[in-house]
Amino acid sequence: MKKVGIIMGSDSDLPVVEKAINTLKEYGVPFEVHVYSAHRTPAESGEFSRNARANGFGAIIAAAGMAAHLAGAIAANTTLPVIGIPVKGGVLDGMDALLATVQMPTGMPVATVAVNGAANAALLAIQILAVEDAELAKKLDESRKAGTEKVLAKNAAIEAQFNR
Ligand code: RP5
């Protein structure tokens, strides 16, 4: 199976990124985690991105806050799918990171999830890998089904409480 690369701009992003790590573990998807900054370590970030396909990666998740150029800088150096997580923080509370991550020029797409949306970033990476992996697709289907059942049970409890 292809690996997912998880890159964060700073180790201070780890509390958010952990949700992506846990989701990938849940699905048994192999991954690597690195701290590479678009601004502080541009050479390392560029080298990782340029070699990612040859190194067995199928998708890259990039998390950064504030002037969040990391996902875009990675996308500029690879044609693998790049998923951006804008991280909440700073005086603009994540809006800065959201806009910096999502507003990419034509030709350099970054699939941007919600502010701090790390679990969805991992799920999207898994869905990308599942295009070519029937077993992974089956796990995704089962998880969706379990999610539906959970919500239906909650609905039944609320209905029993209020609709008499
Ligand atoms: C961004 O600046 C990082 O991704 C992090 O979210 C933010 C703050 O970084 P630190 O100053 O905590 O290293 O580049």
Coordinates of N, CA, C and O and ligand atoms in Angstrom, one line a residue:
M1 N 0.8 -1.2 0.0 CA 0.0 0.0 0.0 C 0.9 1.3 0.0 O 1.9 1.3 0.6
K2 N 0.4 2.3 -0.7 CA 1.2 3.6 -0.7 C 1.1 4.2 0.7 O 0.2 4.0 1.5
K3 N 2.1 5.0 1.0 CA 2.2 5.7 2.3 C 1.5 7.1 2.2 O 1.5 7.6 1.1
V4 N 1.1 7.6 3.4 CA 0.7 9.0 3.5 C 1.8 9.8 4.2 O 2.2 9.3 5.2
G5 N 2.1 10.9 3.6 CA 3.1 11.8 4.3 C 2.3 12.8 5.1 O 1.4 13.4 4.6
I6 N 2.7 13.0 6.3 CA 2.1 14.0 7.1 C 3.2 15.0 7.5 O 4.2 14.7 8.2
I7 N 3.1 16.2 7.0 CA 4.1 17.3 7.3 C 3.4 18.4 8.1 O 2.3 18.8 7.7
M8 N 4.1 18.8 9.1 CA 3.6 20.0 9.9 C 4.7 21.0 9.9 O 5.9 20.7 9.9
G9 N 4.2 22.3 9.9 CA 5.1 23.4 9.8 C 5.9 23.6 11.1 O 7.0 24.2 11.1
S10 N 5.4 23.1 12.2 CA 6.0 23.3 13.5 C 5.6 22.1 14.4 O 4.4 21.6 14.3
D11 N 6.4 21.8 15.4 CA 5.9 20.7 16.4 C 4.8 21.3 17.2 O 4.1 20.5 17.8
S12 N 4.6 22.6 17.2 CA 3.4 23.1 17.9 C 2.1 22.7 17.3 O 1.0 22.9 17.8
D13 N 2.1 22.2 16.0 CA 0.9 21.8 15.3 C 0.5 20.3 15.7 O -0.5 19.9 15.3
L14 N 1.4 19.7 16.5 CA 1.2 18.2 16.7 C -0.2 17.9 17.4 O -0.8 16.9 17.0
P15 N -0.6 18.7 18.4 CA -1.9 18.4 19.0 C -3.1 18.3 18.0 O -4.0 17.5 18.1
V16 N -3.0 19.1 16.9 CA -4.0 19.0 15.8 C -3.7 17.8 14.9 O -4.6 17.0 14.6
V17 N -2.5 17.6 14.6 CA -2.1 16.6 13.6 C -2.3 15.2 14.2 O -2.5 14.2 13.4
E18 N -2.3 15.1 15.5 CA -2.5 13.7 16.1 C -3.8 13.1 15.7 O -3.9 11.8 15.6
K19 N -4.8 13.9 15.4 CA -6.1 13.3 15.0 C -5.9 12.6 13.6 O -6.5 11.6 13.3
A20 N -5.1 13.2 12.8 CA -4.8 12.5 11.5 C -4.0 11.3 11.7 O -4.3 10.2 11.0
I21 N -3.0 11.3 12.5 CA -2.2 10.2 12.8 C -3.1 9.0 13.3 O -3.0 7.9 12.8
N22 N -3.9 9.3 14.3 CA -4.8 8.3 14.9 C -5.7 7.7 13.9 O -6.0 6.5 13.9
T23 N -6.3 8.5 13.0 CA -7.2 8.0 11.9 C -6.5 7.1 11.0 O -7.0 6.0 10.6
L24 N -5.3 7.4 10.6 CA -4.5 6.6 9.7 C -4.2 5.2 10.4 O -4.2 4.2 9.7
K25 N -3.9 5.3 11.7 CA -3.6 4.1 12.4 C -4.8 3.2 12.4 O -4.7 2.0 12.3
E26 N -6.0 3.8 12.7 CA -7.2 3.1 12.8 C -7.5 2.2 11.5 O -8.0 1.1 11.6
Y27 N -7.1 2.8 10.4 CA -7.3 2.1 9.1 C -6.1 1.3 8.6 O -6.1 0.7 7.6
G28 N -5.1 1.3 9.4 CA -3.9 0.5 9.1 C -3.2 1.0 7.9 O -2.6 0.2 7.1
V29 N -3.2 2.3 7.7 CA -2.5 2.9 6.5 C -1.1 3.4 6.9 O -1.0 4.1 7.9
P30 N -0.1 3.0 6.2 CA 1.3 3.4 6.6 C 1.5 4.9 6.4 O 0.9 5.4 5.4
F31 N 2.3 5.5 7.2 CA 2.5 6.9 7.1 C 3.9 7.3 7.7 O 4.5 6.5 8.4
E32 N 4.3 8.5 7.3 CA 5.5 9.1 7.9 C 5.1 10.5 8.4 O 4.3 11.1 7.7
V33 N 5.7 10.9 9.5 CA 5.4 12.2 10.0 C 6.7 13.0 10.0 O 7.8 12.5 10.5
H34 N 6.7 14.3 9.6 CA 7.9 15.2 9.6 C 7.5 16.6 10.0 O 6.3 17.0 9.7
V35 N 8.4 17.3 10.6 CA 8.3 18.7 10.7 C 9.2 19.4 9.7 O 10.4 19.4 9.8
Y36 N 8.5 20.0 8.6 CA 9.2 20.7 7.6 C 8.5 22.0 7.4 O 7.3 22.0 7.2
S37 N 9.2 23.1 7.5 CA 8.5 24.4 7.3 C 8.8 25.0 6.0 O 9.9 24.9 5.5
A38 N 7.7 25.6 5.4 CA 7.9 26.2 4.1 C 8.9 27.4 4.2 O 9.6 27.7 3.2
H39 N 8.9 28.0 5.4 CA 9.7 29.2 5.6 C 11.0 28.9 6.3 O 12.1 29.5 5.9
R40 N 11.0 28.1 7.3 CA 12.2 27.9 8.1 C 13.1 26.8 7.6 O 14.3 26.8 7.8
T41 N 12.5 25.8 6.9 CA 13.4 24.7 6.3 C 12.8 24.4 4.9 O 12.4 23.3 4.6
P42 N 12.9 25.4 4.0 CA 12.4 25.2 2.6 C 13.1 24.2 1.8 O 12.5 23.5 1.0
A43 N 14.4 24.0 2.1 CA 15.1 23.0 1.3 C 14.6 21.5 1.6 O 14.4 20.7 0.7
E44 N 14.4 21.3 3.0 CA 14.0 20.0 3.4 C 12.5 19.7 2.9 O 12.2 18.6 2.4
S45 N 11.7 20.7 3.0 CA 10.3 20.6 2.5 C 10.3 20.3 1.0 O 9.5 19.4 0.6
G46 N 11.1 21.0 0.3 CA 11.2 20.8 -1.2 C 11.7 19.5 -1.6 O 11.2 18.8 -2.4
E47 N 12.7 19.0 -0.9 CA 13.4 17.7 -1.2 C 12.4 16.6 -0.9 O 12.2 15.7 -1.7
F48 N 11.7 16.7 0.2 CA 10.7 15.6 0.6 C 9.6 15.6 -0.5 O 9.3 14.5 -1.0
S49 N 9.1 16.7 -0.9 CA 8.0 16.8 -1.9 C 8.4 16.3 -3.3 O 7.7 15.5 -3.9
R50 N 9.6 16.7 -3.7 CA 10.1 16.2 -5.0 C 10.3 14.7 -5.1 O 10.1 14.1 -6.2
N51 N 10.7 14.1 -4.0 CA 11.0 12.7 -4.0 C 9.8 11.8 -3.5 O 10.0 10.6 -3.4
A52 N 8.7 12.4 -3.1 CA 7.7 11.7 -2.4 C 7.1 10.6 -3.2 O 6.9 9.5 -2.7
R53 N 6.8 10.8 -4.5 CA 6.2 9.8 -5.4 C 7.2 8.6 -5.5 O 6.8 7.4 -5.3
A54 N 8.5 8.9 -5.8 CA 9.5 7.8 -5.9 C 9.7 7.1 -4.6 O 10.0 5.9 -4.6
N55 N 9.4 7.8 -3.4 CA 9.6 7.1 -2.1 C 8.3 6.4 -1.6 O 8.3 6.1 -0.5
G56 N 7.4 6.2 -2.5 CA 6.2 5.4 -2.2 C 5.0 6.0 -1.5 O 4.2 5.4 -0.9
F57 N 5.0 7.4 -1.6 CA 3.8 8.1 -1.0 C 2.7 8.2 -2.1 O 3.0 8.3 -3.3
G58 N 1.5 8.1 -1.6 CA 0.3 8.3 -2.5 C -0.5 9.6 -2.3 O -1.2 10.0 -3.1
A59 N -0.2 10.2 -1.1 CA -0.9 11.5 -0.8 C -0.1 12.1 0.3 O 0.6 11.5 1.1
I60 N -0.2 13.5 0.4 CA 0.6 14.2 1.4 C -0.4 15.1 2.1 O -1.2 15.8 1.5
I61 N -0.4 15.1 3.5 CA -1.2 16.0 4.3 C -0.2 17.0 4.8 O 0.9 16.7 5.3
A62 N -0.6 18.3 4.7 CA 0.3 19.4 5.2 C -0.5 20.3 6.2 O -1.5 20.8 5.8
A63 N 0.0 20.4 7.4 CA -0.7 21.2 8.4 C 0.2 22.4 8.8 O 1.4 22.3 9.1
A64 N -0.4 23.6 8.8 CA 0.3 24.8 9.2 C -0.7 25.9 9.6 O -1.8 25.9 9.2
G65 N -0.2 26.8 10.5 CA -1.0 27.9 10.9 C -0.4 29.2 10.5 O 0.6 29.3 9.9
M66 N -1.2 30.2 10.7 CA -0.9 31.6 10.4 C -0.5 31.8 8.9 O -1.4 31.6 8.1
A67 N 0.7 32.2 8.5 CA 1.0 32.4 7.1 C 1.3 31.0 6.6 O 2.4 30.5 6.3
A68 N 0.2 30.2 6.4 CA 0.2 28.8 6.1 C 0.5 28.4 4.7 O -0.4 28.0 3.9
H69 N 1.8 28.6 4.3 CA 2.1 28.4 2.9 C 2.7 26.9 2.6 O 3.0 26.6 1.5
L70 N 2.7 26.1 3.7 CA 3.3 24.8 3.6 C 2.7 23.9 2.5 O 3.3 23.3 1.7
A71 N 1.3 23.8 2.6 CA 0.7 22.9 1.7 C 0.9 23.3 0.2 O 1.2 22.5 -0.7
G72 N 0.8 24.6 0.0 CA 1.0 25.2 -1.3 C 2.5 25.0 -1.8 O 2.7 24.7 -3.0
A73 N 3.4 25.2 -0.9 CA 4.8 25.0 -1.3 C 5.1 23.5 -1.6 O 5.8 23.2 -2.5
I74 N 4.4 22.6 -0.9 CA 4.6 21.2 -1.2 C 3.9 20.9 -2.6 O 4.5 20.2 -3.4
A75 N 2.7 21.4 -2.8 CA 2.0 21.2 -4.0 C 2.9 21.7 -5.2 O 2.8 21.1 -6.3
A76 N 3.6 22.7 -5.0 CA 4.5 23.3 -6.1 C 5.6 22.3 -6.5 O 6.1 22.4 -7.6
N77 N 5.9 21.3 -5.6 CA 7.0 20.4 -5.9 C 6.6 19.0 -6.1 O 7.5 18.1 -6.1
T78 N 5.3 18.7 -6.3 CA 4.9 17.3 -6.5 C 3.5 17.3 -7.2 O 2.8 18.3 -7.1
T79 N 3.2 16.3 -8.0 CA 1.9 16.1 -8.6 C 1.1 15.1 -7.8 O 0.0 14.7 -8.2
L80 N 1.6 14.7 -6.6 CA 0.7 13.9 -5.7 C -0.4 14.7 -5.2 O -0.2 16.0 -5.0
P81 N -1.5 14.1 -4.8 CA -2.6 14.9 -4.1 C -2.1 15.5 -2.8 O -1.5 14.7 -2.0
V82 N -2.3 16.8 -2.6 CA -1.9 17.4 -1.3 C -3.1 17.9 -0.6 O -4.0 18.6 -1.2
I83 N -3.2 17.6 0.7 CA -4.4 17.9 1.5 C -3.9 18.9 2.6 O -3.0 18.6 3.3
G84 N -4.5 20.1 2.6 CA -4.0 21.1 3.6 C -4.9 21.2 4.8 O -6.1 21.2 4.7
I85 N -4.3 21.2 6.0 CA -5.0 21.5 7.2 C -4.6 22.9 7.7 O -3.5 23.1 8.2
P86 N -5.5 23.8 7.7 CA -5.2 25.1 8.3 C -5.3 25.0 9.8 O -6.3 24.4 10.3
V87 N -4.3 25.4 10.5 CA -4.3 25.2 12.0 C -4.6 26.5 12.7 O -4.1 27.6 12.3
K88 N -5.6 26.4 13.6 CA -6.0 27.5 14.4 C -4.9 28.1 15.3 O -4.1 27.4 15.8
G89 N -4.9 29.4 15.4 CA -3.9 30.0 16.2 C -3.6 31.4 15.7 O -4.0 31.8 14.7
G90 N -2.9 32.2 16.6 CA -2.5 33.6 16.2 C -3.7 34.5 16.4 O -4.8 34.1 16.7
V91 N -3.6 35.8 16.1 CA -4.6 36.8 16.4 C -5.8 36.6 15.5 O -6.9 37.0 15.8
L92 N -5.6 36.0 14.3 CA -6.8 35.8 13.4 C -7.5 34.4 13.5 O -8.4 34.1 12.8
D93 N -7.0 33.7 14.5 CA -7.7 32.5 14.9 C -8.0 31.4 13.9 O -9.0 30.7 13.9
G94 N -7.1 31.3 12.9 CA -7.3 30.2 11.9 C -7.8 30.7 10.6 O -7.6 30.1 9.5
M95 N -8.4 31.9 10.5 CA -8.9 32.4 9.3 C -7.7 32.7 8.3 O -7.8 32.5 7.1
D96 N -6.6 33.2 8.9 CA -5.4 33.5 8.1 C -4.9 32.2 7.4 O -4.6 32.2 6.2
A97 N -4.8 31.1 8.2 CA -4.3 29.9 7.7 C -5.2 29.3 6.7 O -4.8 28.7 5.7
L98 N -6.5 29.4 7.0 CA -7.5 28.9 6.0 C -7.4 29.5 4.6 O -7.3 28.8 3.6
L99 N -7.3 30.8 4.6 CA -7.2 31.5 3.3 C -5.8 31.3 2.7 O -5.8 31.1 1.4
A100 N -4.8 31.2 3.5 CA -3.4 31.0 2.9 C -3.4 29.6 2.3 O -2.7 29.3 1.3
T101 N -4.1 28.6 2.9 CA -4.0 27.3 2.4 C -5.0 27.0 1.2 O -4.6 26.4 0.2
V102 N -6.2 27.6 1.2 CA -7.2 27.3 0.2 C -7.0 28.1 -1.1 O -7.4 27.6 -2.1
Q103 N -6.4 29.3 -1.0 CA -6.5 30.2 -2.2 C -5.3 30.0 -3.1 O -4.5 30.9 -3.3
M104 N -5.3 28.8 -3.7 CA -4.2 28.4 -4.5 C -4.4 28.8 -6.0 O -5.5 28.9 -6.5
P105 N -3.3 29.2 -6.7 CA -3.5 29.5 -8.1 C -3.8 28.3 -9.0 O -3.4 27.2 -8.6
T106 N -4.5 28.5 -10.1 CA -4.8 27.4 -11.0 C -3.6 26.6 -11.4 O -2.5 27.2 -11.7
G107 N -3.7 25.3 -11.4 CA -2.6 24.4 -11.7 C -1.9 23.9 -10.5 O -1.1 23.0 -10.6
M108 N -2.2 24.4 -9.3 CA -1.5 24.0 -8.1 C -2.6 23.7 -7.0 O -2.7 24.4 -6.0
P109 N -3.4 22.7 -7.2 CA -4.5 22.5 -6.3 C -4.0 22.0 -4.9 O -3.1 21.2 -4.8
V110 N -4.7 22.5 -3.9 CA -4.5 21.9 -2.5 C -6.0 21.6 -2.0 O -6.8 22.6 -1.9
A111 N -6.2 20.4 -1.7 CA -7.6 20.0 -1.1 C -7.6 20.5 0.3 O -6.9 19.8 1.2
T112 N -8.3 21.5 0.6 CA -8.2 22.1 2.0 C -9.4 21.7 2.8 O -10.5 21.8 2.4
V113 N -9.1 21.2 4.0 CA -10.2 20.8 4.9 C -10.4 21.9 5.9 O -9.8 23.0 5.8
A114 N -11.4 21.7 6.8 CA -11.7 22.8 7.8 C -10.6 23.1 8.7 O -9.6 22.4 8.8
V115 N -10.6 24.3 9.3 CA -9.6 24.7 10.3 C -9.6 23.6 11.4 O -10.6 23.2 11.9
N116 N -8.4 23.1 11.6 CA -8.1 21.9 12.5 C -8.8 20.6 12.1 O -8.9 19.7 12.9
G117 N -9.2 20.5 10.8 CA -9.9 19.3 10.3 C -9.0 18.1 10.0 O -9.1 17.6 8.9
A118 N -8.2 17.7 11.0 CA -7.2 16.7 10.7 C -7.8 15.3 10.5 O -7.2 14.6 9.6
A119 N -8.8 15.0 11.1 CA -9.4 13.6 10.9 C -9.9 13.6 9.5 O -9.7 12.6 8.8
N120 N -10.6 14.6 9.0 CA -11.1 14.6 7.6 C -9.9 14.6 6.6 O -10.0 14.0 5.6
A121 N -8.8 15.2 7.0 CA -7.7 15.2 6.1 C -7.2 13.8 5.9 O -6.9 13.3 4.8
A122 N -7.1 13.0 7.0 CA -6.7 11.6 6.9 C -7.7 10.8 6.2 O -7.3 10.0 5.3
L123 N -9.0 11.0 6.4 CA -10.0 10.3 5.7 C -10.0 10.5 4.2 O -10.1 9.6 3.4
L124 N -9.7 11.8 3.8 CA -9.6 12.1 2.4 C -8.4 11.4 1.8 O -8.5 10.8 0.7
A125 N -7.3 11.4 2.5 CA -6.1 10.6 2.0 C -6.4 9.1 1.9 O -6.0 8.5 0.9
I126 N -7.1 8.6 2.8 CA -7.5 7.2 2.8 C -8.4 6.9 1.6 O -8.3 5.9 0.8
Q127 N -9.3 7.8 1.3 CA -10.2 7.7 0.2 C -9.5 7.7 -1.1 O -9.8 7.0 -2.1
I128 N -8.4 8.6 -1.2 CA -7.6 8.6 -2.4 C -6.9 7.3 -2.6 O -6.9 6.7 -3.7
L129 N -6.3 6.7 -1.5 CA -5.6 5.4 -1.6 C -6.6 4.3 -2.0 O -6.3 3.3 -2.7
A130 N -7.9 4.5 -1.5 CA -8.9 3.4 -1.6 C -9.4 3.3 -3.1 O -10.0 2.3 -3.4
V131 N -9.1 4.3 -3.9 CA -9.4 4.2 -5.3 C -8.8 2.9 -6.0 O -9.4 2.3 -6.8
E132 N -7.6 2.6 -5.5 CA -6.9 1.4 -6.1 C -6.8 0.3 -5.0 O -6.0 -0.6 -5.2
D133 N -7.6 0.3 -4.0 CA -7.4 -0.6 -2.9 C -8.8 -1.0 -2.3 O -9.4 -0.3 -1.5
A134 N -9.3 -2.2 -2.8 CA -10.7 -2.6 -2.5 C -10.9 -2.9 -1.0 O -11.9 -2.6 -0.5
E135 N -9.8 -3.4 -0.4 CA -9.9 -3.7 1.1 C -10.1 -2.4 1.9 O -10.9 -2.3 2.8
L136 N -9.4 -1.4 1.5 CA -9.5 -0.1 2.2 C -10.8 0.5 1.9 O -11.5 1.1 2.8
A137 N -11.3 0.4 0.7 CA -12.7 0.9 0.3 C -13.7 0.2 1.2 O -14.7 0.9 1.6
K138 N -13.6 -1.1 1.4 CA -14.5 -1.8 2.3 C -14.5 -1.3 3.7 O -15.6 -1.1 4.3
K139 N -13.3 -1.0 4.2 CA -13.2 -0.4 5.6 C -13.9 0.9 5.6 O -14.6 1.2 6.6
L140 N -13.8 1.7 4.6 CA -14.4 3.0 4.6 C -16.0 2.8 4.6 O -16.7 3.5 5.3
D141 N -16.4 1.9 3.8 CA -17.9 1.6 3.7 C -18.4 1.2 5.1 O -19.5 1.6 5.5
E142 N -17.7 0.3 5.7 CA -18.1 -0.2 7.0 C -18.2 0.9 8.1 O -19.1 1.0 8.9
S143 N -17.2 1.8 8.0 CA -17.1 2.9 8.9 C -18.3 3.9 8.7 O -18.9 4.4 9.7
R144 N -18.6 4.1 7.4 CA -19.8 5.0 7.1 C -21.1 4.4 7.7 O -21.9 5.0 8.3
K145 N -21.2 3.0 7.5 CA -22.4 2.3 7.9 C -22.5 2.4 9.5 O -23.6 2.7 10.0
A146 N -21.4 2.2 10.2 CA -21.4 2.3 11.6 C -21.8 3.7 12.1 O -22.5 3.9 13.1
G147 N -21.3 4.7 11.4 CA -21.6 6.1 11.7 C -23.1 6.4 11.5 O -23.7 7.1 12.3
T148 N -23.6 5.9 10.5 CA -25.1 6.0 10.2 C -25.9 5.4 11.3 O -26.8 6.0 11.9
E149 N -25.5 4.2 11.7 CA -26.2 3.5 12.8 C -26.2 4.3 14.1 O -27.1 4.3 14.8
K150 N -25.0 4.8 14.4 CA -24.8 5.6 15.6 C -25.8 6.8 15.6 O -26.5 7.1 16.6
V151 N -25.9 7.5 14.5 CA -26.8 8.7 14.4 C -28.3 8.2 14.5 O -29.1 8.9 15.2
L152 N -28.6 7.1 13.9 CA -30.0 6.6 14.0 C -30.3 6.3 15.4 O -31.5 6.5 15.8
A153 N -29.4 5.7 16.1 CA -29.7 5.4 17.5 C -29.9 6.6 18.4 O -30.8 6.7 19.2
K154 N -29.1 7.7 18.1 CA -29.3 9.0 18.8 C -30.6 9.6 18.5 O -31.3 10.1 19.3
N155 N -31.0 9.5 17.2 CA -32.3 10.0 16.8 C -33.4 9.2 17.5 O -34.4 9.9 18.0
A156 N -33.3 7.9 17.6 CA -34.3 7.1 18.3 C -34.4 7.6 19.8 O -35.6 7.7 20.3
A157 N -33.3 7.8 20.4 CA -33.3 8.2 21.8 C -34.0 9.6 22.0 O -34.8 9.8 22.9
I158 N -33.7 10.5 21.1 CA -34.3 11.9 21.2 C -35.8 11.8 20.9 O -36.6 12.4 21.6
E159 N -36.1 11.0 19.9 CA -37.6 10.9 19.5 C -38.4 10.3 20.7 O -39.5 10.7 21.0
A160 N -37.7 9.3 21.3 CA -38.4 8.6 22.5 C -38.6 9.6 23.6 O -39.6 9.6 24.4
Q161 N -37.6 10.5 23.8 CA -37.7 11.5 24.9 C -38.7 12.6 24.6 O -39.4 13.0 25.6
F162 N -38.9 13.1 23.4 CA -39.7 14.3 23.1 C -41.0 14.0 22.4 O -41.9 14.8 22.5
N163 N -41.1 12.9 21.6 CA -42.3 12.8 20.7 C -43.2 11.7 21.3 O -43.1 10.5 21.0
R164 N -44.0 12.2 22.3 CA -44.9 11.2 22.9 C -46.3 11.5 22.5 O -46.7 12.5 22.1
Ligands
RP5_1 C1 3.4 27.9 11.3 O1 3.5 28.9 12.3 C2 3.4 26.6 12.0 O2 2.7 25.7 11.2 C3 2.6 26.9 13.3 O3 1.2 26.6 13.1 C4 2.8 28.4 13.5 C5 3.6 28.7 14.7 O4 4.8 28.0 14.7 P1 5.7 28.1 16.0 O5 6.1 29.5 16.2 O6 4.9 27.5 17.1 O7 6.9 27.2 15.7 O8 4.5 28.0 10.4

